[in-house]
Amino acid sequence: MTIFIVHKRTSISGLILLVFSFFQCICIDAQNLPLSWEKKASGVWIVKAGEPDSINFLSVSGVNPKLEAINAMTDVCFPMQETDIKVLKFDGKVYLQFPLDEGEKIYGLGLNFKTIQQRGRILRLHVDHYGGSDNGRTQAPVPFYVSSKGYGVFINSARYLDVWVGTAVRKDSKVPMNSRDRNLDKQWSANPYSDNISVLVPAEGVEIIVFGGPSMLDAVSRFNLYNGGGCLPPKWGLGFWQRTPTLYNDSMVMAEVKNFKEHHFPLSVIGLEPGWQSKSYPCTYEWDKDRFPNPAKFVSQLNEMGVKTNLWINPYISPESEIIKKLLPYTASHTVWSGYVPDYGLPETNQIIGDQMKKDLLSIGVNGLKMDENDGYDNWLWPDVTLFPSKIPAEQMRQLYGVMMQKMTTKLYHEQNKRTYGLVRSSNAGGTSFPYVIYNDYYSHRDFITALINSSFIGVLWTPEVRSSKSAEEWLRRMQTVCFSPLAMLNAWSDGTKPWSFTEVEKQVTEVVNLRMQLIPYLYTCFAEYAFYGRPPIRAMNLVDGFTTVDKIEDGKLNSTENPYAEATKKEMKDQFMVGDNLLIAPLFTGETKREVILPKGRWYDFYTGKLVGEGQVIEVSQGLDHIPVFVRDGGIIPMAANSEIKGKQNLVIRYYGQKLSVYKLYDDDGETYNYEKGEYSWRTVQVKKDAKGVLVGSISIVEKDKPNSFDKISFEFMTK
Ligand code: GAL
């Protein structure tokens, strides 16, 4: 169909132009695709326009949307004018247009490291190793955005998507064009106002899914649930992880584990790097017989010591591996690092590699994998001219490869009814329910925290892993932040650092890692909320109830003396975040002795002392090296293990902060298997009330019959005196 786009003008000069341009109609052979939205669940609408690719994030991940959990959320109306969403087809591609209001802010669109708000940016969403600028090339370029107006939009296309986030200006915009004279007009702007988000999808069609709110957190939760819900790691996954240098052999690893014991330092997982394999880069996925003559004994000894094993792999298979003969027909036309590239789009590939993993790894008790280098760095991935026998184009393979590897390995563990938790260097939409955490080689501490915050908008997990540091101070600050992330890990693959390498801060590092271990009951409940209700365990401040951003305030009042809160929240919140509902973390970075912390509305208390620190305001904290600043909301209940051991039944100390009476649900299950999927779990009600004398008392509901119970003695600690 041919459509005519007519200039629209609203000013007088515009009207003249309109008449003039009437004779100048632009004739474009573009097809305006009709959109008929289908309501999938409460607050979730889907539309297919044109002929979408058969391969997309949800079809490949194969996860089932958690519709029941979504339907349990309050129903809401379609969050914008349906007619304001437009899809055109032209030149074999689809052009999408979504409305943007004045003042509306946009978050998400991939794992960004420097920015939180995306309005005003132009991105090409493309899996890659993050290269230092937020241009869309990142480890998880998830095509989902969430708006400050409380809704989200997901473009379920595994193509390289170009996104103009409030930069494209249409001549038929409802907002009058305002051209200014740059020579004389100080108000002239290089970035004229744009009222839309435009997306170019290089495919014949597209599937779009809109998620309602009413809050941003609701929209994100619906998105996460639609992607299968968040993952629930085994409890041991939330402990402390150490990765050993590449060429460590079995006795060196054992010595390392003993070293941890001698230092009274908790250790849950030991990670072996490429050297566990007979050959790597390209990989054999077989143990090296010299360095690990008896892998079964080695892994079981570690297990007896309470330490789980995680093994590094990358995707590229060595011509000398046992599996290659069988696998060769199912590999791509091109190689990477002289290794064959398995085509995970084929069931045979999953079978052959899965069988090898079962034989050499799972059968002897290996607990998980670190799946490296499926993200690019361009030279280290296949080029887009590569052909895959499954006929999935290389572009889509690139967008999906990390998700495919996660799916295959998650399934292997699921079949054994054993939960795994591991690392992956690329992910995307569809990966939310897979138990993997993203990491990379980029190493800016600040940017790592910004990525942690951004991960919460897009249904992925990120770890700001610690590797090395220039000073004891930096070491400690990094250790402190990694302990408040989804995976607390020291990755010493290259230089062999230990948590105690900087002796000046050994005491503080030990303390924060022990704190992490004690927080596992709280963290585990945060993850259960992710799995059951889609609420991310780490949360950007913008997702927090009571955290309002104020941009517009009476003239002259927006400054740090008159209205510091408004002034502070105008900025992007790139360096403070929440863990679950109750903990607010405000990291300090090297060289800092004090910082501003923005407290959302309601009273907030110091985690360590229980003292009131403020209420809906900006405070300045000057914490010494000993602690990372952590705050708890009024009525905050924090269940903590009495000690750092994960094994057996634990004594639980339930901390309570402030004065507000509150109720909290503590999640519990066996911590290791998938039996929770069959109903073997409990949400115990923890309550703090006042007794007849006005004294605070805590209670916890009993464990229902036949439900798991990880706790022995339970006591309450009222932190605010
Ligand atoms: C890198 C990875 C590192 C380490 C190394 C081993 O790609 O990011 O963490 O595993 O490979 O060669």
XYZ file of C-alpha atoms and ligand atoms in Angstrom:
733
model
C 0.000 0.000 0.000
C 1.244 3.465 -0.682
C 0.796 6.074 1.990
C 1.202 9.793 1.762
C 2.837 11.568 4.599
C 1.711 15.154 4.740
C 3.606 17.884 6.564
C 1.750 19.236 9.568
C 2.533 22.615 11.021
C 0.879 24.432 13.831
C 2.495 27.854 13.744
C 1.456 30.452 11.129
C 4.607 29.986 9.141
C 3.939 26.325 9.563
C 0.498 26.684 8.012
C 1.967 28.307 4.983
C 4.395 25.461 4.752
C 1.550 23.011 5.138
C -0.254 24.425 2.103
C 2.996 24.474 0.205
C 3.891 20.998 1.184
C 0.442 19.706 0.271
C 1.644 19.957 -3.290
C 4.833 18.299 -2.288
C 3.495 15.157 -0.619
C 6.174 12.641 -0.103
C 5.225 9.398 -1.603
C 6.747 6.500 0.241
C 6.113 2.912 -0.498
C 5.759 2.021 3.151
C 3.136 -0.192 4.653
C 1.438 0.869 7.854
C 0.914 -2.409 9.689
C -2.356 -2.790 11.571
C -1.828 -3.716 15.221
C -4.283 -5.842 17.074
C -3.182 -6.168 20.654
C -3.954 -9.353 22.520
C -4.138 -9.322 26.297
C -2.012 -12.232 27.544
C -2.327 -11.737 31.285
C -3.070 -9.000 33.762
C -1.211 -5.949 32.476
C 0.513 -7.785 29.589
C -0.345 -7.201 25.932
C 1.265 -8.697 22.870
C 1.143 -7.860 19.199
C 2.639 -9.467 16.139
C 3.158 -7.127 13.218
C 4.172 -8.297 9.764
C 5.880 -11.683 9.630
C 8.162 -11.903 12.662
C 11.191 -14.250 12.627
C 10.381 -17.687 13.965
C 13.491 -17.413 16.149
C 13.136 -14.977 19.018
C 14.213 -14.696 22.643
C 11.224 -16.476 24.081
C 11.053 -19.246 21.484
C 14.738 -20.032 21.953
C 14.836 -19.878 25.736
C 11.724 -22.083 25.781
C 10.665 -20.694 29.154
C 7.041 -20.588 30.158
C 5.727 -17.184 31.160
C 4.550 -17.307 34.787
C 1.045 -16.212 33.919
C -0.493 -17.224 37.225
C 1.881 -14.990 39.142
C 1.254 -12.139 36.686
C -2.490 -12.593 36.999
C -2.189 -12.344 40.762
C -0.958 -8.749 40.265
C -3.409 -5.871 40.101
C -4.851 -5.463 36.640
C -4.135 -2.199 34.862
C -5.182 -0.516 31.618
C -3.050 -0.378 28.494
C -0.494 2.212 29.562
C -0.655 4.515 26.537
C -2.858 5.353 23.578
C -2.757 2.223 21.451
C -2.825 4.364 18.337
C 0.367 6.098 19.454
C 2.331 2.925 18.739
C 3.063 2.651 15.042
C 4.701 -0.015 12.949
C 5.666 0.561 9.334
C 7.125 -1.949 6.956
C 9.576 -0.740 4.371
C 12.585 -2.121 2.591
C 12.125 -5.552 4.185
C 12.445 -4.069 7.676
C 10.047 -2.802 10.290
C 10.101 0.705 11.714
C 8.637 1.068 15.194
C 7.496 4.209 16.918
C 6.502 4.489 20.583
C 5.270 7.653 22.296
C 7.240 9.636 24.853
C 5.784 12.324 27.069
C 7.533 15.420 28.222
C 9.583 14.620 31.299
C 9.229 10.871 30.806
C 12.426 8.983 31.580
C 13.529 5.730 30.056
C 15.585 3.017 31.769
C 16.906 -0.350 30.642
C 17.868 -1.191 27.041
C 20.794 -3.346 27.943
C 23.466 -3.729 30.541
C 24.877 -0.224 30.464
C 27.910 0.740 32.543
C 27.907 4.520 32.569
C 24.348 5.713 32.272
C 21.058 4.835 33.916
C 18.625 6.991 31.968
C 18.559 6.284 28.269
C 16.429 9.132 26.910
C 18.528 11.090 24.456
C 20.732 8.154 23.476
C 21.109 6.248 20.231
C 21.893 2.573 20.647
C 22.547 -0.455 18.500
C 21.654 -3.400 20.682
C 24.321 -5.920 19.865
C 25.958 -8.615 22.002
C 29.581 -7.710 22.591
C 32.197 -7.284 25.243
C 31.506 -3.863 26.737
C 33.954 -1.472 25.133
C 33.777 1.610 27.349
C 30.788 3.491 25.997
C 27.067 2.912 26.330
C 26.291 2.460 22.656
C 24.299 -0.766 22.866
C 27.253 -3.115 22.499
C 27.253 -4.923 25.776
C 27.116 -8.359 27.411
C 23.317 -8.191 27.667
C 21.709 -5.816 25.129
C 18.183 -6.674 26.303
C 15.601 -4.865 24.114
C 13.350 -3.944 27.016
C 12.758 -0.500 28.435
C 10.847 0.686 31.426
C 9.402 4.148 31.654
C 9.182 6.476 34.636
C 5.460 6.531 33.823
C 5.282 2.939 35.047
C 5.158 0.638 32.042
C 7.599 -1.400 29.994
C 8.072 -2.347 26.339
C 9.846 -5.465 25.105
C 10.800 -6.002 21.489
C 11.099 -9.737 21.125
C 13.466 -9.754 18.180
C 16.937 -11.297 18.358
C 18.318 -8.973 15.692
C 20.692 -6.047 15.995
C 18.186 -3.364 16.846
C 18.785 0.342 16.304
C 17.043 2.413 18.927
C 16.634 6.187 18.950
C 15.531 6.918 22.492
C 13.870 10.301 22.272
C 16.169 11.684 19.590
C 14.169 11.201 16.390
C 12.086 14.269 15.523
C 9.162 13.774 13.172
C 7.737 16.580 11.183
C 4.208 15.351 11.980
C 4.887 15.438 15.725
C 2.064 16.741 17.938
C 4.655 18.933 19.581
C 5.183 21.988 17.393
C 8.578 22.262 15.814
C 10.494 25.164 17.152
C 13.301 26.175 14.883
C 15.628 28.778 16.293
C 18.377 30.925 14.949
C 21.638 29.600 16.271
C 23.386 32.863 15.448
C 21.426 34.881 17.963
C 19.170 32.650 20.042
C 20.717 31.382 23.277
C 17.946 28.808 23.595
C 19.070 27.093 20.421
C 19.633 23.407 21.050
C 21.552 20.808 19.161
C 19.022 18.261 20.393
C 15.524 19.472 19.544
C 12.660 17.903 21.441
C 11.663 14.396 20.376
C 8.350 12.823 21.314
C 9.122 9.207 20.537
C 11.301 6.149 20.742
C 12.041 4.785 17.284
C 13.333 1.312 16.607
C 14.562 -0.226 13.392
C 14.115 -3.991 13.287
C 15.911 -5.591 10.347
C 13.270 -8.284 9.824
C 9.963 -8.727 8.007
C 7.994 -8.383 11.208
C 8.182 -8.110 14.942
C 6.554 -9.191 18.199
C 6.086 -6.446 20.761
C 5.027 -7.003 24.352
C 3.827 -4.173 26.589
C 3.894 -4.511 30.386
C 1.746 -2.344 32.604
C 2.621 -1.046 36.078
C 1.341 0.957 37.823
C 4.881 1.319 39.228
C 8.149 0.783 37.378
C 8.861 -2.135 39.698
C 5.540 -3.722 38.704
C 6.368 -3.363 35.009
C 9.827 -4.909 35.549
C 8.306 -7.710 37.657
C 5.775 -8.507 34.944
C 8.579 -8.583 32.368
C 10.658 -10.909 34.568
C 7.707 -13.216 35.194
C 6.911 -13.260 31.494
C 10.507 -14.380 30.953
C 9.938 -17.353 33.251
C 10.556 -15.562 36.560
C 13.949 -14.955 38.138
C 16.323 -17.778 38.990
C 16.578 -19.243 42.466
C 20.208 -20.182 43.102
C 21.183 -22.952 45.486
C 22.051 -21.502 48.882
C 25.724 -22.291 48.435
C 25.743 -20.040 45.354
C 25.213 -17.049 47.595
C 28.328 -17.772 49.645
C 31.894 -16.683 48.829
C 33.597 -17.747 45.590
C 37.313 -17.909 44.770
C 38.715 -18.646 41.327
C 42.230 -20.088 41.142
C 44.986 -19.318 38.612
C 44.732 -21.018 35.249
C 47.396 -23.647 35.738
C 46.617 -24.773 39.283
C 46.588 -28.559 39.651
C 44.607 -30.626 42.128
C 47.033 -30.321 45.027
C 47.420 -26.586 44.506
C 43.642 -26.192 44.618
C 43.462 -28.326 47.779
C 46.190 -26.211 49.350
C 44.184 -23.115 48.464
C 41.084 -24.500 50.157
C 43.106 -25.382 53.272
C 44.571 -21.903 53.226
C 41.035 -20.524 53.476
C 40.400 -22.728 56.501
C 43.645 -21.576 58.146
C 42.604 -17.987 57.641
C 39.142 -18.805 59.077
C 37.805 -17.441 55.844
C 34.494 -18.755 54.492
C 34.589 -20.460 51.100
C 31.585 -21.901 49.284
C 32.798 -22.357 45.726
C 36.178 -22.849 44.123
C 36.397 -21.982 40.429
C 38.912 -23.642 38.129
C 40.005 -21.693 35.086
C 40.992 -23.058 31.605
C 43.796 -25.316 32.926
C 41.468 -27.995 34.277
C 41.060 -29.084 30.651
C 43.527 -31.154 28.649
C 43.523 -28.355 26.071
C 41.835 -25.042 26.044
C 41.335 -22.232 23.614
C 40.025 -24.337 21.868
C 38.530 -26.548 24.529
C 38.241 -30.294 24.960
C 35.785 -30.276 27.903
C 37.947 -33.124 29.250
C 40.058 -33.102 32.402
C 43.806 -32.750 32.064
C 45.241 -36.070 33.189
C 48.476 -34.624 34.569
C 47.050 -31.774 36.573
C 43.944 -33.714 37.644
C 44.696 -37.444 37.572
C 41.612 -38.341 39.598
C 38.913 -35.715 39.058
C 36.152 -37.740 40.756
C 38.176 -38.035 43.963
C 39.201 -34.388 43.757
C 35.631 -33.108 43.379
C 34.292 -35.359 46.105
C 37.056 -34.282 48.521
C 36.108 -30.677 47.871
C 32.483 -31.528 48.503
C 33.367 -33.178 51.798
C 35.104 -29.970 52.780
C 31.882 -28.091 52.016
C 33.280 -26.522 48.845
C 31.495 -26.699 45.484
C 33.306 -26.873 42.137
C 32.790 -24.533 39.212
C 34.606 -25.028 35.901
C 35.533 -22.553 33.196
C 34.668 -23.270 29.573
C 34.342 -21.258 26.411
C 32.245 -22.374 23.424
C 35.004 -23.282 20.985
C 35.772 -26.986 20.611
C 39.223 -28.387 19.989
C 39.880 -30.608 16.964
C 41.585 -32.876 19.489
C 38.577 -33.322 21.720
C 36.824 -36.669 21.989
C 33.508 -35.224 20.952
C 34.572 -33.458 17.797
C 34.061 -36.404 15.435
C 30.412 -36.595 16.358
C 29.987 -32.852 16.701
C 31.637 -31.689 13.481
C 28.501 -31.837 11.282
C 26.736 -29.621 13.810
C 29.302 -26.844 13.853
C 29.407 -23.536 12.005
C 31.227 -22.686 8.769
C 33.815 -20.588 10.625
C 36.120 -21.294 13.541
C 37.166 -19.176 16.521
C 40.618 -19.516 18.073
C 41.043 -22.563 15.829
C 38.100 -24.206 17.516
C 34.797 -25.346 16.072
C 31.687 -23.369 16.904
C 28.853 -25.626 18.077
C 25.443 -24.851 16.628
C 23.233 -24.823 19.704
C 20.246 -24.324 17.436
C 20.305 -28.084 16.793
C 19.175 -30.762 19.245
C 22.126 -32.984 18.237
C 24.615 -30.366 19.444
C 22.914 -30.069 22.795
C 22.850 -33.839 23.084
C 26.533 -34.412 22.228
C 27.892 -31.631 24.441
C 25.369 -32.400 27.175
C 26.429 -36.059 27.199
C 30.083 -35.090 27.506
C 29.317 -32.772 30.387
C 27.257 -35.428 32.124
C 30.016 -37.999 31.685
C 33.005 -35.936 32.813
C 31.475 -33.281 35.031
C 27.989 -33.790 36.400
C 28.391 -37.480 37.167
C 31.315 -36.735 39.490
C 29.579 -33.857 41.247
C 30.821 -30.717 39.475
C 28.354 -28.043 40.547
C 28.418 -25.558 37.718
C 30.163 -23.678 34.937
C 31.605 -20.349 34.000
C 30.722 -19.951 30.313
C 33.220 -17.466 28.994
C 33.752 -15.631 25.721
C 30.332 -16.075 24.159
C 30.061 -12.286 23.951
C 32.507 -11.240 21.311
C 35.282 -8.701 21.486
C 34.534 -9.043 17.783
C 37.774 -10.746 16.788
C 36.931 -13.507 19.182
C 33.569 -14.466 17.865
C 32.383 -15.686 14.510
C 31.820 -13.032 11.821
C 28.273 -12.342 10.664
C 28.955 -14.139 7.370
C 29.191 -17.429 9.259
C 26.679 -20.116 8.321
C 25.162 -22.404 10.908
C 23.655 -25.769 9.911
C 20.459 -24.919 11.832
C 20.031 -22.055 9.335
C 19.846 -19.554 12.172
C 21.572 -16.434 10.825
C 24.869 -15.533 12.524
C 23.375 -12.246 13.722
C 20.650 -14.018 15.690
C 23.153 -16.595 16.898
C 25.235 -13.814 18.340
C 22.273 -12.291 20.161
C 21.209 -15.683 21.500
C 24.314 -17.783 22.033
C 24.728 -17.051 25.740
C 21.034 -17.772 26.306
C 21.331 -21.064 24.420
C 24.326 -22.194 26.492
C 22.495 -21.281 29.682
C 19.428 -23.181 28.589
C 21.371 -26.338 27.728
C 23.352 -26.467 30.969
C 20.413 -25.485 33.196
C 18.474 -28.393 31.708
C 21.309 -30.832 32.509
C 21.220 -29.868 36.175
C 17.451 -29.769 36.267
C 17.329 -33.350 34.999
C 19.468 -34.326 37.979
C 17.234 -32.356 40.349
C 20.278 -30.363 41.447
C 20.380 -26.621 41.293
C 23.398 -24.941 39.739
C 24.678 -21.360 39.826
C 27.331 -20.102 37.492
C 28.736 -17.347 35.349
C 28.147 -16.388 31.756
C 29.668 -13.619 29.674
C 26.634 -12.915 27.543
C 22.939 -13.096 28.071
C 19.797 -11.476 26.801
C 16.048 -11.451 27.123
C 14.790 -14.979 27.716
C 17.670 -15.663 30.117
C 16.022 -14.351 33.299
C 15.205 -17.741 34.790
C 18.583 -19.321 34.078
C 20.866 -19.427 37.127
C 23.744 -17.452 35.670
C 25.416 -14.180 36.543
C 27.120 -11.957 33.966
C 30.691 -10.620 34.406
C 33.335 -9.182 32.078
C 36.940 -8.075 31.741
C 36.170 -4.357 32.004
C 37.240 -3.256 35.467
C 36.067 0.190 36.472
C 34.740 -0.107 40.008
C 32.254 2.723 39.634
C 30.987 1.468 36.290
C 30.648 -2.030 37.733
C 28.205 -0.617 40.276
C 26.288 1.274 37.594
C 25.989 -2.044 35.711
C 24.728 -3.691 38.886
C 22.015 -1.057 39.092
C 21.148 -1.377 35.398
C 20.881 -5.165 35.627
C 17.778 -4.660 37.755
C 15.801 -3.055 34.900
C 16.339 -5.830 32.363
C 15.999 -9.220 34.057
C 19.657 -10.191 34.294
C 22.182 -10.598 37.127
C 25.615 -9.016 37.214
C 28.627 -9.403 39.485
C 31.214 -6.657 40.014
C 33.840 -9.382 40.530
C 37.094 -8.506 42.284
C 40.364 -9.308 40.545
C 43.152 -6.968 41.537
C 43.664 -3.561 43.069
C 46.274 -0.829 43.179
C 45.859 -0.309 46.908
C 44.482 -1.908 50.049
C 41.767 0.715 50.103
C 40.577 -0.138 46.589
C 40.729 -3.835 47.446
C 38.503 -3.395 50.456
C 36.031 -1.128 48.688
C 35.681 -3.650 45.860
C 35.290 -6.539 48.307
C 32.616 -4.603 50.140
C 30.551 -4.017 47.026
C 30.863 -7.528 45.617
C 29.456 -8.818 48.915
C 26.249 -6.919 48.157
C 25.833 -8.383 44.689
C 24.284 -11.574 43.287
C 27.642 -13.371 43.293
C 30.469 -12.574 45.736
C 33.611 -13.615 43.906
C 37.329 -13.069 43.778
C 38.494 -14.000 40.278
C 42.217 -14.647 40.786
C 42.660 -16.479 37.481
C 45.542 -14.310 36.384
C 47.489 -13.217 39.459
C 46.509 -15.535 42.295
C 45.362 -12.860 44.744
C 43.708 -14.061 47.938
C 41.085 -12.228 49.970
C 43.795 -11.536 52.542
C 46.435 -10.395 50.014
C 46.243 -6.857 51.375
C 47.082 -7.562 54.999
C 46.284 -3.986 56.071
C 42.611 -4.642 55.413
C 42.421 -8.366 56.059
C 40.279 -7.859 59.144
C 37.715 -5.711 57.341
C 37.615 -8.011 54.304
C 37.024 -11.002 56.577
C 34.256 -9.109 58.342
C 32.382 -8.141 55.208
C 32.622 -11.634 53.728
C 31.310 -13.081 56.998
C 28.514 -10.543 56.884
C 27.677 -11.738 53.371
C 27.481 -15.309 54.660
C 25.237 -14.276 57.523
C 22.960 -12.385 55.171
C 22.217 -15.508 53.109
C 18.732 -16.069 54.635
C 17.825 -12.491 53.670
C 19.441 -12.779 50.209
C 17.844 -16.140 49.590
C 14.425 -14.650 50.313
C 15.226 -11.796 47.892
C 15.937 -14.384 45.203
C 12.746 -16.284 46.021
C 10.865 -13.007 45.453
C 12.641 -12.800 42.093
C 11.607 -16.349 41.184
C 8.036 -16.225 42.498
C 7.092 -12.581 41.967
C 9.628 -11.318 39.448
C 11.006 -8.644 41.781
C 14.739 -8.261 41.157
C 17.026 -8.919 44.160
C 19.204 -5.894 43.355
C 17.207 -2.757 42.645
C 17.894 0.603 41.165
C 16.684 3.418 43.415
C 14.250 4.349 40.642
C 12.466 1.062 41.269
C 11.982 1.819 44.942
C 8.664 2.826 46.383
C 9.121 6.206 48.004
C 12.035 7.219 45.806
C 10.640 10.031 43.766
C 12.611 12.100 41.375
C 11.807 15.754 41.302
C 12.772 17.688 38.196
C 10.416 20.529 38.231
C 10.189 22.798 41.147
C 9.295 26.426 41.452
C 11.780 28.703 39.759
C 14.863 29.321 41.760
C 14.134 26.593 44.281
C 16.027 23.847 42.558
C 19.360 24.169 44.265
C 21.170 22.339 46.980
C 20.282 24.768 49.762
C 16.593 25.297 49.125
C 15.697 21.798 48.056
C 18.602 19.379 48.270
C 16.414 16.319 47.715
C 15.055 17.606 44.420
C 18.507 18.701 43.359
C 20.034 15.327 44.224
C 17.345 13.208 42.593
C 17.661 15.171 39.383
C 20.903 13.317 38.834
C 21.078 9.734 37.708
C 21.265 7.321 40.648
C 24.368 5.467 39.543
C 26.028 4.741 42.846
C 23.469 3.620 45.390
C 21.040 0.743 45.193
C 18.796 -1.572 47.147
C 19.205 -5.231 48.008
C 15.647 -6.467 48.359
C 13.073 -4.213 49.968
C 14.966 -3.338 53.107
C 18.681 -2.710 52.526
C 20.039 0.419 50.884
C 23.703 0.212 49.885
C 25.792 3.319 49.265
C 29.297 2.216 48.254
C 32.381 4.329 48.763
C 35.068 4.317 46.112
C 38.834 4.719 46.377
C 39.802 8.119 47.641
C 36.398 8.887 49.124
C 35.918 9.424 52.820
C 32.390 10.728 52.599
C 29.463 10.745 50.217
C 25.888 11.856 49.788
C 23.161 9.303 50.263
C 19.623 9.885 49.088
C 17.117 8.356 51.471
C 13.679 7.680 49.969
C 10.684 8.793 51.989
C 10.173 7.182 55.403
C 12.755 6.833 58.165
C 16.094 5.101 57.559
C 18.481 3.502 60.039
C 22.152 2.640 60.071
C 22.559 -1.101 59.503
C 25.467 -1.451 61.924
C 24.222 0.660 64.832
C 20.455 0.745 64.396
C 20.500 4.543 64.787
C 18.136 6.809 62.871
C 19.977 8.551 60.034
C 17.249 10.480 58.243
C 13.982 10.524 56.433
C 13.252 11.298 52.771
C 16.320 13.473 52.524
C 19.901 13.730 51.398
C 22.447 12.932 54.074
C 26.200 12.990 54.063
C 27.947 9.948 55.469
C 31.583 9.720 56.353
C 32.244 6.122 57.052
C 35.775 5.019 57.709
C 37.316 2.131 55.834
C 35.732 -0.453 58.115
C 32.260 -0.505 56.667
C 30.379 0.014 53.467
C 27.467 2.354 54.261
C 24.269 0.305 54.525
C 20.856 1.553 55.661
C 17.636 -0.162 56.602
C 14.124 1.184 56.142
C 11.831 1.743 59.099
C 10.357 -1.573 60.194
C 13.012 -3.396 58.167
C 13.304 -7.064 59.064
C 16.607 -8.701 58.180
C 16.876 -12.430 58.884
C 20.522 -13.346 59.430
C 22.324 -16.611 60.103
C 24.013 -16.668 63.492
C 27.252 -17.828 61.853
C 28.870 -18.238 58.438
C 28.283 -21.973 57.950
C 25.738 -22.912 55.284
C 25.688 -26.610 56.237
C 22.922 -28.138 58.346
C 20.316 -26.280 60.353
C 21.261 -22.757 61.237
C 20.417 -20.563 64.147
C 18.656 -17.474 62.925
C 18.847 -13.978 64.328
C 16.099 -11.757 63.004
C 17.161 -8.140 63.112
C 14.572 -5.425 63.321
C 15.174 -1.700 62.720
C 13.165 1.388 63.598
C 9.680 1.600 65.050
C 7.189 0.865 62.335
C 5.280 -2.342 62.949
C 5.886 -4.679 60.091
C 5.378 -8.049 58.507
C 7.968 -9.917 56.470
C 7.820 -13.218 54.617
C 10.850 -15.456 55.081
C 11.357 -17.986 52.308
C 12.678 -21.454 52.999
C 13.226 -24.703 51.119
C 15.916 -27.403 50.931
C 18.309 -24.927 49.266
C 19.679 -27.405 46.731
C 17.058 -29.227 44.668
C 14.152 -28.287 42.458
C 11.630 -29.779 44.875
C 10.371 -26.254 45.500
C 8.826 -26.450 42.044
C 6.602 -29.189 43.450
C 5.501 -27.079 46.383
C 8.177 -28.045 48.911
C 8.827 -24.590 50.285
C 7.456 -22.229 52.841
C 6.977 -18.503 53.317
C 7.045 -17.988 57.066
C 5.452 -14.870 58.437
C 7.717 -12.769 60.620
C 5.934 -10.042 62.509
C 6.957 -7.275 64.854
C 4.247 -5.824 67.076
C 3.995 -3.986 70.364
C 2.830 -5.836 73.468
C 0.439 -4.413 76.068
C 3.280 -2.442 77.635
C 4.268 -0.957 74.310
C 7.405 -3.084 74.021
C 8.310 -4.446 70.581
C 8.003 -8.190 70.255
C 8.758 -10.412 67.317
C 7.117 -13.625 66.240
C 7.525 -16.131 63.431
C 4.904 -18.546 62.155
C 5.564 -22.232 62.678
C 6.730 -24.437 59.843
C 3.802 -26.167 58.243
C 3.738 -29.939 58.360
C 5.960 -31.611 55.731
C 7.550 -28.323 54.707
C 11.331 -27.881 54.794
C 12.924 -26.063 57.717
C 16.520 -24.820 57.617
C 16.463 -23.143 60.979
C 17.050 -24.236 64.507
C 16.932 -21.565 67.223
C 15.340 -18.313 66.178
C 15.801 -15.087 68.116
C 15.057 -11.402 67.544
C 17.474 -8.523 67.843
C 15.944 -5.065 68.103
C 18.654 -2.880 66.650
C 17.140 0.528 67.319
C 17.423 1.238 71.024
C 38.758 -14.276 30.260
C 37.797 -14.172 31.432
C 38.604 -14.255 32.700
C 39.364 -15.550 32.717
C 40.195 -15.714 31.465
C 40.838 -17.078 31.413
O 38.080 -14.192 29.071
O 37.046 -12.983 31.384
O 37.773 -14.134 33.823
O 38.456 -16.614 32.857
O 39.421 -15.526 30.316
O 41.570 -17.257 30.224
